[in-house]
Amino acid sequence: MKIKFLPSILLFGALAVAVPLTGGEGTGNPFAQAKFVPDISLILDSSFVIRDLEDPWFSDLFLPGFSHAGPGVRALELDEANVGKGFNLNYAELSLASVVDPYFDLFAVFHLSPEGFEIEEAYFSTRRLPAGLQIKGGKFLSQFGRINGQHSHYWDFGSPPLVQSAFFGGGGLAELGLRLSWVAPLNIFLQFAVEILQGHNEMSFGHQGFDAGGISIATVDGPGLVVATVKSSFDLGNLTVLAGISSASGKSRWPADLENDNGASAFAGTAAVFGADITFKYLFDSIRYLSLQTEVMGRTSRGDRYGLEVVNGWSVCEQRSRQEGFYSQAVARLNKRLRFGARLDLIWKNDLSFAGMTQALPKNLMRYTAMGEWNPTEFSRLRLQYTYDRSRYEESGGIWRQRPVHELTLQVNITIGAHGAHAF
Amino acid sequence: MNMKKLILILAAFALAFPLIGAKLQVVTTYPYIAGLTEQVGGDRVDVRALAGGQWDPHTIMAKPSFIAKLRRADLLIINGAQLEIGWLPPLLNQASNPKVNVGARGLLDLSRSVKMLDVPDNVSRAHGDIHPDGNPHYYLDPHNMLPLAEAIAAKLSELDGTGVQAYRKNLADFRVQWNAKLEEWDRRLADLKGAMVIEYHQNYDYLLRRYGIELLGTIELLPGIPPTSRHIQELEAKIDNASVRFILQDVYNPDEASRHIATKHHIRLIKLPHDIGAVREADGLFSLFEEIIRRLTHD
Ligand SMILES: [Zn+2]
């Protein structure tokens, strides 16, 4: 949902109006509204990237098989941050939050980046429903799995896990819709939730229809995606365990410009993503902890593949895929300022078939990541991250060739304004 | 299914599900509030504290199990003055309990019942992670416990009208016991009037000011920001021109800098509990203050 600059100008215009109001009280303005200004914060995220591959070559690499169409997904589509060599302004994130009235809270998070303005989240949540129920509505990050619900500045690494970006894209599963959750009245944390979503995720649940040689595939009318999650957590002394299972299933459209993009194919069908996650966090004292986190994800899809080939012309056939992977990470906080972490990413299953014919796709896509952080305060962070990426491939004439990439990223993340509370 | 199995299953359920009784379910953010609530509430209330007393109260890990506790609470009592700002708000949102949400009758902010010290005129994080509503560690002045107990008694009476008599009696009993202790503690701390101390963080300011103890400076550079070697040098220069009696160190911050200064300048280093459970001896509300005063006056 990227729009160009007009909305950002409007937004800053609105803030410019709000700010002088805050000076109202001292001058005895009887209409001063300063006390009602919502909690505002601005987070800047920028980086410097060193990589052993020139940008145009890097952006031509594929993650084989991770799309319903074409040979793969171009690396650039998987990455939202730290894309180019040298300096990157990843985003300036503006967030607003406030109690609305006795019945609702409102949250909004806007990503401003050189590419434009993006409403990352804008939703209300209820505050008065009985019996542990809560409804959330608007655009929000789905609570699927462990990572997806977190904003990127809460991540322990500068990049999302490989399974996360392969199945949901760099921006994650952020959708329009409604969420109903229920916390059970138990001594341990047990939460059930269902999300009814529009289904616009470009990696797994697209909605856009397309034309394929006189056949017209209709756009999916929303809502086209259902997410269900169960999460539970308990404490054993200083150890906290959080585990969850999630599923997302819905209609899927992957349009392509078949007439002009040689070799591309389009897809219409259904997809389902399943996830299981577990986190162990052990507190040694108020400052030091060790956290181990693993998330397994799998996706199956089936439907029709539409293609246009030079020799055979238009073709339609059944397409099926089954892909599975996980990430595992360990993060240790040594003192108020230092944190270190390592992560292993692996996609071990990568099956794709057209009309029952298995396609020769690389399996065991791997990536290794290590990071060290220096946090002068809770409001500023410097992160040095090394990535050895063996998941990206070159393709020519149906032959896949791995192109390992070494990458070093220095990332700066700075927050001003309202004090953000840390989720677990 | 045989009888044994059935009993086992029922027992498991009984453990997992809370006992639904007539008792008012009270959740407090810190253990000292739980201790105080038990004094006033007696056996009419079930009290649980979220944070452990050994942890840094500013940076409590926001565990999901806290959501489960908040979800079932009839009353949530917080320290306030933004001490919980870094961990409580998202938990409250997720618990979505209309009884204790912000603005509800079942949320009691104790900081409203005492006079706050050091409320900054203007706030900037150039001065560290400061407390914009004033120093929130007001509860470490034992004289502040009585107004806090009164606020809790008033709130319990409001939510549980049939218990008014009991709460009034419990409060009166507590007042008598506490006043007796205050008299004793005041007497024992009178000798420290005018003494000069150093603290790691401004945890004990209310206690120091109550008893006329003077603060030379803090070990940490700024609130929440660890000391730099230059800051320690500056502090040591000040120590040379003053006669410092103690260095007060909490149990959760690193104590290397305090130990270094203590050894080098022959100053006594005292580890003080900041809440119930911070040290083994401080296992209740009375023993928390008893232990603080014992450690301050013990030679
Ligand atoms: Zn403090």
mmCIF file of N, CA and C and ligand atoms in Angstrom, chain B residues 58 83 131 135-137 201-203, ligand 1:
data_model
loop_
_atom_site.group_PDB
_atom_site.id
_atom_site.type_symbol
_atom_site.label_atom_id
_atom_site.label_comp_id
_atom_site.label_asym_id
_atom_site.label_seq_id
_atom_site.Cartn_x
_atom_site.Cartn_y
_atom_site.Cartn_z
ATOM 1 N N HIS B 58 12.334 -0.797 36.869
ATOM 2 C CA HIS B 58 12.136 -0.013 35.642
ATOM 3 C C HIS B 58 11.996 -0.898 34.405
ATOM 4 N N LEU B 83 6.840 4.439 36.545
ATOM 5 C CA LEU B 83 7.804 3.372 36.825
ATOM 6 C C LEU B 83 7.483 2.130 35.970
ATOM 7 N N HIS B 131 12.442 10.359 34.911
ATOM 8 C CA HIS B 131 11.055 10.126 35.286
ATOM 9 C C HIS B 131 10.317 11.466 35.205
ATOM 10 N N ASN B 135 10.404 11.614 40.876
ATOM 11 C CA ASN B 135 11.056 10.370 41.283
ATOM 12 C C ASN B 135 10.001 9.363 41.753
ATOM 13 N N PRO B 136 9.885 8.215 41.081
ATOM 14 C CA PRO B 136 8.810 7.273 41.408
ATOM 15 C C PRO B 136 9.128 6.342 42.578
ATOM 16 N N HIS B 137 10.311 6.467 43.173
ATOM 17 C CA HIS B 137 10.689 5.523 44.239
ATOM 18 C C HIS B 137 10.245 6.029 45.613
ATOM 19 N N HIS B 201 21.566 4.612 41.857
ATOM 20 C CA HIS B 201 20.461 5.273 41.158
ATOM 21 C C HIS B 201 19.685 6.007 42.240
ATOM 22 N N GLN B 202 18.901 7.007 41.879
ATOM 23 C CA GLN B 202 18.195 7.763 42.915
ATOM 24 C C GLN B 202 16.992 6.985 43.439
ATOM 25 N N ASN B 203 17.300 5.782 43.938
ATOM 26 C CA ASN B 203 16.297 4.876 44.465
ATOM 27 C C ASN B 203 15.823 5.280 45.855
HETATM 28 ZN ZN ZN C 1 14.260 5.254 38.888
#
